[in-house]
Coordinates of C-alpha atoms (C1' of nucleotides) in Angstrom, one line a residue:
Chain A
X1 CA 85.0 79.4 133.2
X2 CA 87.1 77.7 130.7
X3 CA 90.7 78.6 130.4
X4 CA 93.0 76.9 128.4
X5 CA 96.7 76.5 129.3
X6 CA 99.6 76.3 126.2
X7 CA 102.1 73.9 127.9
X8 CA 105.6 74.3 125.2
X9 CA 108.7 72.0 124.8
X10 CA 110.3 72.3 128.3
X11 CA 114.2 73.2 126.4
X12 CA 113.0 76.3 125.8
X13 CA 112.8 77.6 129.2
X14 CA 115.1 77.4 132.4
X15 CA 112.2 77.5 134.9
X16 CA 108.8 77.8 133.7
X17 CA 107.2 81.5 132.8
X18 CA 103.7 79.9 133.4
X19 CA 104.5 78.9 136.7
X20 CA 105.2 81.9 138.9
X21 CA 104.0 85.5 138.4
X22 CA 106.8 87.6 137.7
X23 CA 107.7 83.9 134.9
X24 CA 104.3 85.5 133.3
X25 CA 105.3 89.3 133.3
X26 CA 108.3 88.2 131.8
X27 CA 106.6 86.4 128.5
X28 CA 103.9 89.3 128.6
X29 CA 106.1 92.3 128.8
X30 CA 109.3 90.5 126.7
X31 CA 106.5 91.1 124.1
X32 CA 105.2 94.1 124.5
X33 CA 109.2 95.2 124.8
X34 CA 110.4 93.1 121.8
X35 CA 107.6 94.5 120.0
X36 CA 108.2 98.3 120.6
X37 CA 112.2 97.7 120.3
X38 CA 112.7 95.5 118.1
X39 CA 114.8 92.0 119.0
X40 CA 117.8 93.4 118.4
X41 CA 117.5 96.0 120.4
X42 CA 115.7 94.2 123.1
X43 CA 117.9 93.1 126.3
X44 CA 117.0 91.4 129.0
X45 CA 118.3 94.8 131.3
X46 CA 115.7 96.9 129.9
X47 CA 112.9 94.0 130.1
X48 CA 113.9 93.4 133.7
X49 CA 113.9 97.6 134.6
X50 CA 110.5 97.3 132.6
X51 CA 109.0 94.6 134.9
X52 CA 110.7 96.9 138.1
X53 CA 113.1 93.3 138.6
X54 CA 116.5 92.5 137.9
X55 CA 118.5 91.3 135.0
X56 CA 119.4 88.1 136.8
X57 CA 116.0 87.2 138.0
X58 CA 115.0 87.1 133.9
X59 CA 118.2 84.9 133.0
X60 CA 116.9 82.4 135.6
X61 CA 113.7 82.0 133.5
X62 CA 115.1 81.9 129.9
X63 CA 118.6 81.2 129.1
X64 CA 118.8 84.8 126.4
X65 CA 116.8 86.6 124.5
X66 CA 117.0 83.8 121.5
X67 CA 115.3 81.2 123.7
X68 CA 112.9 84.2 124.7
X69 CA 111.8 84.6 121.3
X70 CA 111.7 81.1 120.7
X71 CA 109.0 80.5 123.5
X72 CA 106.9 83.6 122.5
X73 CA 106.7 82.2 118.7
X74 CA 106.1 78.2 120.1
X75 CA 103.2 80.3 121.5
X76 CA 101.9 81.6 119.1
X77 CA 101.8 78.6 116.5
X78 CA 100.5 76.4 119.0
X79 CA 97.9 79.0 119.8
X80 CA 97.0 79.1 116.1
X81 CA 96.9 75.0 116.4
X82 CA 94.2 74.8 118.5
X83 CA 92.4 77.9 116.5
X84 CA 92.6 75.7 113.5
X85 CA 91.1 72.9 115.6
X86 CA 88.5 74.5 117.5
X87 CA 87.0 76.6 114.5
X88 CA 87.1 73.4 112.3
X89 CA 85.0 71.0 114.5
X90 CA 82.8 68.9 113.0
X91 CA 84.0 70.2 109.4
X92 CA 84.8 67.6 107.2
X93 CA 85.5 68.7 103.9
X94 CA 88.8 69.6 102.9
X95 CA 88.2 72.4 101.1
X96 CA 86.2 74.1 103.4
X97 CA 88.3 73.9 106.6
X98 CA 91.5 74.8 104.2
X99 CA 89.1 78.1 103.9
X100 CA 88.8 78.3 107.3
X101 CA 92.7 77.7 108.0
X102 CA 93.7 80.5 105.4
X103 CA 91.2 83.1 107.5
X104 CA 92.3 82.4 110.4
X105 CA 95.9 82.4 109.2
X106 CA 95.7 85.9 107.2
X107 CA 93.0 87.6 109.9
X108 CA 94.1 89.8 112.3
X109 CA 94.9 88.2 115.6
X110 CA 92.7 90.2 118.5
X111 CA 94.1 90.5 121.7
X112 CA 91.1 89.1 123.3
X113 CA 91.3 86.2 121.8
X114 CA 94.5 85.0 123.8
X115 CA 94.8 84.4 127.0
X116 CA 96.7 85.6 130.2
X117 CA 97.3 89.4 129.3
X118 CA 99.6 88.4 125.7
X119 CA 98.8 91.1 123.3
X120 CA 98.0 89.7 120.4
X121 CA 98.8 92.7 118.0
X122 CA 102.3 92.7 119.4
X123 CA 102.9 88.8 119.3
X124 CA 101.0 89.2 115.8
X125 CA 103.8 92.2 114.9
X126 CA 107.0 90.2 116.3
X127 CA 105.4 86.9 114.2
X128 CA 105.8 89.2 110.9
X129 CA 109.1 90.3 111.9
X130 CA 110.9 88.4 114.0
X131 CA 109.9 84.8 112.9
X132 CA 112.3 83.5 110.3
X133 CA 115.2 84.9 113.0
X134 CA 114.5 81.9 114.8
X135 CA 115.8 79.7 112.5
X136 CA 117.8 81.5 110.3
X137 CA 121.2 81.0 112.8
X138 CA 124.1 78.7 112.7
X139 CA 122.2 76.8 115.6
X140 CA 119.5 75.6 113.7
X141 CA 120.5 72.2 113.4
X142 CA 120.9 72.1 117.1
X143 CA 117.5 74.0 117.9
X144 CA 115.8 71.5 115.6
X145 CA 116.8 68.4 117.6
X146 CA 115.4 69.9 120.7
X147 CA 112.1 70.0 119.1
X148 CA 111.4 73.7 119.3
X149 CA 110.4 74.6 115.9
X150 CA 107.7 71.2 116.1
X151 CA 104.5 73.9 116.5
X152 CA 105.2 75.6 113.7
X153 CA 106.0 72.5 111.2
X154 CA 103.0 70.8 112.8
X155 CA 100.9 74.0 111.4
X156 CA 102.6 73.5 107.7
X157 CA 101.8 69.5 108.4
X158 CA 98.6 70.3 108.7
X159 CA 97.7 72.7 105.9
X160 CA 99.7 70.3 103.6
X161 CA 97.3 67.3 104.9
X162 CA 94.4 69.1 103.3
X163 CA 96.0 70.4 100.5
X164 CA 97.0 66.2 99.8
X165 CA 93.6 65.3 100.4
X166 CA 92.1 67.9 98.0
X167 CA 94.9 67.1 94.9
X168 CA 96.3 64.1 95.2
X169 CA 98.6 64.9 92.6
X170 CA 100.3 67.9 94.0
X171 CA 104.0 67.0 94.4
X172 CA 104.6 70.3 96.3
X173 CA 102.1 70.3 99.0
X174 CA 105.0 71.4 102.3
X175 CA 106.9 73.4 100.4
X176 CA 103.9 75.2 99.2
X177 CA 102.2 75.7 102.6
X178 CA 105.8 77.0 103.6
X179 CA 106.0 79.3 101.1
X180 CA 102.5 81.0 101.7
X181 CA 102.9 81.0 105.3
X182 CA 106.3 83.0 104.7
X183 CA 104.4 85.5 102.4
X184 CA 101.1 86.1 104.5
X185 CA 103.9 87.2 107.1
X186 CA 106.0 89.8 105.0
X187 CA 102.9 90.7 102.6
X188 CA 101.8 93.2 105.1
X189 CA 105.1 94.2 106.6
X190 CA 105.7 95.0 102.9
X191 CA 102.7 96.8 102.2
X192 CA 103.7 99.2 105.6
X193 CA 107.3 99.9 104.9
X194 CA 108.5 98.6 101.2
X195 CA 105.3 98.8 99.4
X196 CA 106.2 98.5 95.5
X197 CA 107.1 94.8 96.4
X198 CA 103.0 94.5 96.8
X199 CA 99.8 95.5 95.6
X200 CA 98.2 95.2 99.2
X201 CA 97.8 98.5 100.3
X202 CA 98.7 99.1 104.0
X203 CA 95.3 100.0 105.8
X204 CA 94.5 98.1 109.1
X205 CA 90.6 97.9 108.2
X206 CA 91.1 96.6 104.8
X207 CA 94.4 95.0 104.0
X208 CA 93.8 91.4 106.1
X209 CA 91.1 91.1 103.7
X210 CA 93.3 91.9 100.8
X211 CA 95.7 89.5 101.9
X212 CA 93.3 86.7 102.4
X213 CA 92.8 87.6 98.6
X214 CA 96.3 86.7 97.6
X215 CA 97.0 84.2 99.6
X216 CA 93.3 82.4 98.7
X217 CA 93.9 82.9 94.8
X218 CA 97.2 81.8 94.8
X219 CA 96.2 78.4 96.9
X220 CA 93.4 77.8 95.0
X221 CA 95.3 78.2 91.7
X222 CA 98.3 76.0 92.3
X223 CA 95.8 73.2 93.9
X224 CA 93.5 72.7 91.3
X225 CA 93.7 69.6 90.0
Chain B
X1 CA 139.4 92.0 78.4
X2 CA 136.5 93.3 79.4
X3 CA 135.6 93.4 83.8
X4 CA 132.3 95.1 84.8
X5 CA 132.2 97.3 87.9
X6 CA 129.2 97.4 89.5
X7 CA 129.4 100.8 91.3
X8 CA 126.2 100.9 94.7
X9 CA 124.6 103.6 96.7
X10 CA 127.2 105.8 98.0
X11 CA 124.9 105.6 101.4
X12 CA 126.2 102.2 102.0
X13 CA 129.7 103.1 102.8
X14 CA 132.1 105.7 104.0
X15 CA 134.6 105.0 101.7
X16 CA 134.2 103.2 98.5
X17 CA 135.7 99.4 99.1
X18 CA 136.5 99.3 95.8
X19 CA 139.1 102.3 95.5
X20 CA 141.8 100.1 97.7
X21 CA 143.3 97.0 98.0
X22 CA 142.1 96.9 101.9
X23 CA 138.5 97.5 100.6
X24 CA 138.2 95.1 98.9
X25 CA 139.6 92.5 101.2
X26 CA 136.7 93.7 103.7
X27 CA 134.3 93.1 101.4
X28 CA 135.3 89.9 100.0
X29 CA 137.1 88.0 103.3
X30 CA 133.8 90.0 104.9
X31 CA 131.9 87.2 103.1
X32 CA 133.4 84.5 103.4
X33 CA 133.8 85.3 107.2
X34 CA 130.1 85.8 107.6
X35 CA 129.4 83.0 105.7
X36 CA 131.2 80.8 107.9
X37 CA 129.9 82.6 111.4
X38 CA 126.6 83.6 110.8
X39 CA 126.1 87.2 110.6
X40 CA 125.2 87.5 114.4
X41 CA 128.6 86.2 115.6
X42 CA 130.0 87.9 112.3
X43 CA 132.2 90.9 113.9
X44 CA 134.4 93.6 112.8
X45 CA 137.3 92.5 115.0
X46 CA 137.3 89.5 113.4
X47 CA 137.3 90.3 109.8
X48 CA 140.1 92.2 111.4
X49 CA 142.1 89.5 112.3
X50 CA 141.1 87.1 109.2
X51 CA 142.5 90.0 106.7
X52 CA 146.0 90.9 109.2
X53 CA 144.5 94.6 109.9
X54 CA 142.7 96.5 112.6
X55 CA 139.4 97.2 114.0
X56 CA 139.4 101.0 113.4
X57 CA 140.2 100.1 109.7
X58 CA 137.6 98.1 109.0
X59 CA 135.5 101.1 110.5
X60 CA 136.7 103.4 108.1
X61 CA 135.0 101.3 105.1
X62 CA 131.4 100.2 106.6
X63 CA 130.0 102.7 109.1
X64 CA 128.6 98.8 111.3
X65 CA 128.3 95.4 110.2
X66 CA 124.5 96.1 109.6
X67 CA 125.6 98.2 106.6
X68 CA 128.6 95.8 105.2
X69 CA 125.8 92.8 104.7
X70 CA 123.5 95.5 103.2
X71 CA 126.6 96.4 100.5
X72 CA 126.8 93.0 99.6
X73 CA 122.9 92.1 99.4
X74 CA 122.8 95.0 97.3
X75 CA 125.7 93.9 95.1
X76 CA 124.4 90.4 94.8
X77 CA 120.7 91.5 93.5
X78 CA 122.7 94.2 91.3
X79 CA 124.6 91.6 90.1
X80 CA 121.9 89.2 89.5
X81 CA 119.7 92.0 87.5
X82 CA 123.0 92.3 85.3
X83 CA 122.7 88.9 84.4
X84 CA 119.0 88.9 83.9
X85 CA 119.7 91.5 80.8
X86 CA 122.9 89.9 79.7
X87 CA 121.4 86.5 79.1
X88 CA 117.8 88.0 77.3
X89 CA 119.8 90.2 75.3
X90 CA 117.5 90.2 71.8
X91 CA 115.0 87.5 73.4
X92 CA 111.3 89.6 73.2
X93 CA 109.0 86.8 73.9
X94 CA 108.2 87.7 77.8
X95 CA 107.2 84.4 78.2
X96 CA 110.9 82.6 77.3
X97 CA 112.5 86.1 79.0
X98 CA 110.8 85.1 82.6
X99 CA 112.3 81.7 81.9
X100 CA 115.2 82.6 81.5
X101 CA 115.3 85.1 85.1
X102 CA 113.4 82.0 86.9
X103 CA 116.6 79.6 85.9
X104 CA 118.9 82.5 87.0
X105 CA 117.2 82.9 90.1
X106 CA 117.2 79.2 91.3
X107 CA 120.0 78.1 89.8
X108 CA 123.9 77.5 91.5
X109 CA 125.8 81.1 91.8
X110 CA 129.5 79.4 90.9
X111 CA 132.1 81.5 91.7
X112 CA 133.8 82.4 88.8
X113 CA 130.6 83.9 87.4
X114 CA 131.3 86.8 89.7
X115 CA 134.5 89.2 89.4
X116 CA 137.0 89.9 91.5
X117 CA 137.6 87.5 93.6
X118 CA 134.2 87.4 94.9
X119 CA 133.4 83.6 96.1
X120 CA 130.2 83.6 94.6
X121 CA 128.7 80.1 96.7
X122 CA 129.1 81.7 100.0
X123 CA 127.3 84.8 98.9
X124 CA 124.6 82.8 97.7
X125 CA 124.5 81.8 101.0
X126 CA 124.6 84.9 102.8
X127 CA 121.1 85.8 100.7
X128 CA 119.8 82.8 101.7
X129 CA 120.2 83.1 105.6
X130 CA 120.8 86.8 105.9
X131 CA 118.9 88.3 103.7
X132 CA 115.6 89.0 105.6
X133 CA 117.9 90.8 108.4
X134 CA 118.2 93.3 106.2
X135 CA 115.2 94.9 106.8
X136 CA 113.0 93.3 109.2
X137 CA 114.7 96.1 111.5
X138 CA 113.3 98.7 112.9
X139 CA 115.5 101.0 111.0
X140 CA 113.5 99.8 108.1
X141 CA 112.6 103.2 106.9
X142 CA 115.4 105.1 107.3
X143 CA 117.5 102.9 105.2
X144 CA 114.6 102.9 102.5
X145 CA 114.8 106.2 102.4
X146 CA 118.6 105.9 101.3
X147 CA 117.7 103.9 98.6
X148 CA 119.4 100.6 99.8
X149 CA 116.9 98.6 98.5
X150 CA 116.5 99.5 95.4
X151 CA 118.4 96.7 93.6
X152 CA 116.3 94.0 94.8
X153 CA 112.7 96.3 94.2
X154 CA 114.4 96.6 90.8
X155 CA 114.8 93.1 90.1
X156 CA 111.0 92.6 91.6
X157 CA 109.7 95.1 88.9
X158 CA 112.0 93.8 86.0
X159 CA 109.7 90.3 87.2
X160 CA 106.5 91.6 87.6
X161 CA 106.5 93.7 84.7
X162 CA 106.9 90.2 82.3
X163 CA 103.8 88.8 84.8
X164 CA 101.9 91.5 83.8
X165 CA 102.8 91.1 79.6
X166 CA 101.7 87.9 80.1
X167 CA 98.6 88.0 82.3
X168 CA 97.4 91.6 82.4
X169 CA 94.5 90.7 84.1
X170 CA 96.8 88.7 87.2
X171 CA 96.1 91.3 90.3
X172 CA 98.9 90.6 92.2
X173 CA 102.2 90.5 90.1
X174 CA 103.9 92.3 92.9
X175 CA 103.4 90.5 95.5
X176 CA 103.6 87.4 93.5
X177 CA 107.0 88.0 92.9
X178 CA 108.0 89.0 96.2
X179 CA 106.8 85.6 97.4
X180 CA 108.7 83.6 95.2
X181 CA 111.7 85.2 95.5
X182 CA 111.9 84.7 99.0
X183 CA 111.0 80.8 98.7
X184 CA 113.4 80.4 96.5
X185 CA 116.2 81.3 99.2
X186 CA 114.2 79.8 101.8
X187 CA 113.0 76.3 100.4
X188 CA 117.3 74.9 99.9
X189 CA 117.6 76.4 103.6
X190 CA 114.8 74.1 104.0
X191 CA 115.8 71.2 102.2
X192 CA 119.2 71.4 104.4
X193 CA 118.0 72.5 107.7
X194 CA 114.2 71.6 108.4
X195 CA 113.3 69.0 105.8
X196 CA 109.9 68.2 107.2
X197 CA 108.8 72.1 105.2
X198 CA 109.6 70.8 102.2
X199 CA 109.2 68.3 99.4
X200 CA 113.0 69.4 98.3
X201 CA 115.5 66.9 99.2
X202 CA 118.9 68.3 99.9
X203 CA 121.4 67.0 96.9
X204 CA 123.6 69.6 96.2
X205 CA 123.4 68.1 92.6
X206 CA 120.0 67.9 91.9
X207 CA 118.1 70.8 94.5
X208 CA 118.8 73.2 92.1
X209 CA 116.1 71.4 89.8
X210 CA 113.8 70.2 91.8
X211 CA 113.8 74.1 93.4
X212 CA 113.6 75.4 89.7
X213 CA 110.7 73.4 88.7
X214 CA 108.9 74.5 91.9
X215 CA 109.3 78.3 91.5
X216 CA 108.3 77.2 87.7
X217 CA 105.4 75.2 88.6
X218 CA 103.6 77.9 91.0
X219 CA 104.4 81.0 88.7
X220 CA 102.9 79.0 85.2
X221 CA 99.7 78.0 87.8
X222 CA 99.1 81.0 89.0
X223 CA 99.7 83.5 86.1
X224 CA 98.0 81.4 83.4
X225 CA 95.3 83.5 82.0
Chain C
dT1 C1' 163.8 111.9 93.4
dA2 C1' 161.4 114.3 96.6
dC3 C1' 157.6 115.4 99.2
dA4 C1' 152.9 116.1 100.2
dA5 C1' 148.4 113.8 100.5
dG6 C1' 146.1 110.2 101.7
dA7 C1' 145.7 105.5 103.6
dT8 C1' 146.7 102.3 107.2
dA9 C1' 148.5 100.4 111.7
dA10 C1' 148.9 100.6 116.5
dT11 C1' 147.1 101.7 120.6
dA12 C1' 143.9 103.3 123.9
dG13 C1' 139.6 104.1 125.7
dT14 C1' 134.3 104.1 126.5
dA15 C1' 129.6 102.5 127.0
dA16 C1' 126.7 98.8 126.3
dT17 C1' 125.7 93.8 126.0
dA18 C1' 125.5 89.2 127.5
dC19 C1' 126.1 86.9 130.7
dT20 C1' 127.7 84.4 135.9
dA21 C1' 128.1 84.3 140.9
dT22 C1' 126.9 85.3 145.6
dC23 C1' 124.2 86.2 149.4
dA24 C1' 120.5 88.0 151.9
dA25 C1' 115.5 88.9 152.1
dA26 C1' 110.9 87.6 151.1
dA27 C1' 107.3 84.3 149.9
dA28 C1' 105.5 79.8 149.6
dA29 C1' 104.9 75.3 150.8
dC30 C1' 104.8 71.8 154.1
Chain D
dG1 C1' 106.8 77.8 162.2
dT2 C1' 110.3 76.4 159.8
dT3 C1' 112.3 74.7 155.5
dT4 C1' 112.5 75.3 150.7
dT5 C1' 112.0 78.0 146.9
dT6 C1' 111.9 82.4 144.7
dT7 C1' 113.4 87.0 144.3
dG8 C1' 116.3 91.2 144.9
dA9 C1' 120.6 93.5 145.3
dT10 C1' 125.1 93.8 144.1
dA11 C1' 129.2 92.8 141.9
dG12 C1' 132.0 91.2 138.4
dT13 C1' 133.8 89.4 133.6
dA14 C1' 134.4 89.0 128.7
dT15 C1' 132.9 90.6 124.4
dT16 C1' 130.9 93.9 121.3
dA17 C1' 130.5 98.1 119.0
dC18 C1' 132.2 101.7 118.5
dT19 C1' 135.5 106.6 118.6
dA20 C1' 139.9 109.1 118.9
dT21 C1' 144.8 110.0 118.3
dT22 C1' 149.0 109.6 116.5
dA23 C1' 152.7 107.5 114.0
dT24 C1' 154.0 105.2 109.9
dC25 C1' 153.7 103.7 105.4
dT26 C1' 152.2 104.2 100.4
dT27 C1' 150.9 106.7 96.8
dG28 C1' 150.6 110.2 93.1
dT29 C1' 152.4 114.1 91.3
dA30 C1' 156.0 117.9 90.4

DNA sequence: TACAAGATAATAGTAATACTATCAAAAAAC
DNA sequence: GTTTTTTGATAGTATTACTATTATCTTGTA
């Protein structure tokens, strides 16, 4: 058996989750917690009650519920890393592993498809709505020089690569990739809960596809030489 | 002389800021308060302080905090849709009309363009890195209901309904707009804060441009019939 | 100018949050 | 089998997010 371990930048943790058990109910529970609360009204009382431990026992792990976060999103873009990588082996043409990166991007994430017990529809639910909390604080700048957003600009890094190799000519390859990334996040948010800002209709067996749509045409459009 | 009042949903506060000299102070010391903290350090004991009254007044205006920063989301995209009619006033071509909302959009809020002794820069920045928190909550529906978000789905349509004169046959106007409303106030965060997601350089002078010809670029590539 | 209505200030108080500290018990590593 | 590390139990603090009460200060109006 194969199993694949997702070591993340060591600032964001106190002690590492991956390293004892009750580390590892913390990260699995904090997101099935986060998730059904929301991150605001997520503590680390309620997560430690929820786990049957104490409040202090989780601050030795993670320094707040900010850093918490922070780990479970490192996650999840390095996760979708090494998906871009592994389903894009021997692929060579730009075009088609863009393809590739934009399904796995837009496609729903299945829970068997991680590892360790994370549920991927929660982490997949807290991605959509939690995300851009990570960065939008007055501690960015700070956060930034400790290297914890790196997995997810590595992801835009590495759409834009293709995107450069496919139109040379393209003076807006990041802040494209940025910009769709962002969107394929709140599309489907939107289509559940403020659905006149979209035309993707909330429906869990259709609207992944219908966002691949969007986000495909739109990509293809801007690109073409 | 003429001063427009721009009256909002009744829902957003328990008494109308703008019938008293205190109200007004909340709201417009609120911004430059949470423009200086960060919304999450942003509290009502401070604004307290900062204006020389108490807690329990402030309480009196804005039911939580969480409502105050919807009141002046809501009066920035109200504001913003008033200037989208003022400045197309007897302009019919759709295509010169979306021009004109795209330069409004991305361009520098200065402050006098506002009234009242609103500092118009700081609430630019308060949409840029608060205004996501508005309803990636869980409370998400509830304040739809209410109607509090009406003013920025208004603007949306007012977009997408010129996409659509234009391009009939583009399937995702909507969504479309949605998208590029929200890199617009992410991309200068961006170009500021996390460089490496954007081709935008950070010039105070010139980001304005380089943003407006992005947003301009994508939306002529992608609605061209 | 007087006085009633409404707005504000001052003060107090509560429950929850976001932590930190200490020490003993339990588990593990050697 | 003992030392080290990890956890649990308990306690405590400062801050946040409110609510309530009453006294005072502004008003609008008669």
């Amino acid at each position: 058996m194969v199993s694949l371990s997702i070591r993340l930048n060591a600032s964001l943790y106190l002690k590492d989750p991956q390293q004892s058990a009750l580390g590892w109910r913390i990260v699995t529970e904090g997101i099935r917690l986060i998730d059904r609360l929301g991150f605001e009204n997520f503590t680390f009382k309620k997560l430690a009650e929820e786990i049957g431990s104490t409040e202090a026992s989780v601050y030795r792990y993670f320094e707040n519920k900010h850093r918490l976060l922070l780990y479970l999103i490192d996650w999840y873009w390095t996760w979708l890393e090494y998906q871009f990588d592994y389903f894009t082996t021997n692929i060579n043409d730009p075009r088609e592993k863009l393809k590739i990166y934009i399904n796995l991007l837009t496609s729903e994430k299945k829970s068997d498809l991680y590892s360790n017990g994370i549920d991927g529809q929660a982490l997949n639910r807290i991605m959509m709505a939690e995300f851009e909390k990570t960065y939008l604080t007055k501690q960015v700048d700070k956060d930034n020089q400790e290297g914890v957003f790196l997995p997810f600009k590595s992801v835009c890094k590495k759409i834009a690569g293709l995107i450069r190799q496919i139109n040379p000519a393209f003076p807006y390859p990041h802040a494209l990739v940025s910009t769709l990334i962002l969107s394929a996040n709140h599309q489907l948010f939107y289509a559940e809960h403020l659905p006149s800002l979209t035309e993707i209709q909330f429906n869990p067996k259709k609207h992944y596809q219908q966002l691949n749509d969007f986000i495909g045409l739109i990509l293809n459009k801007v690109i073409q030489p």
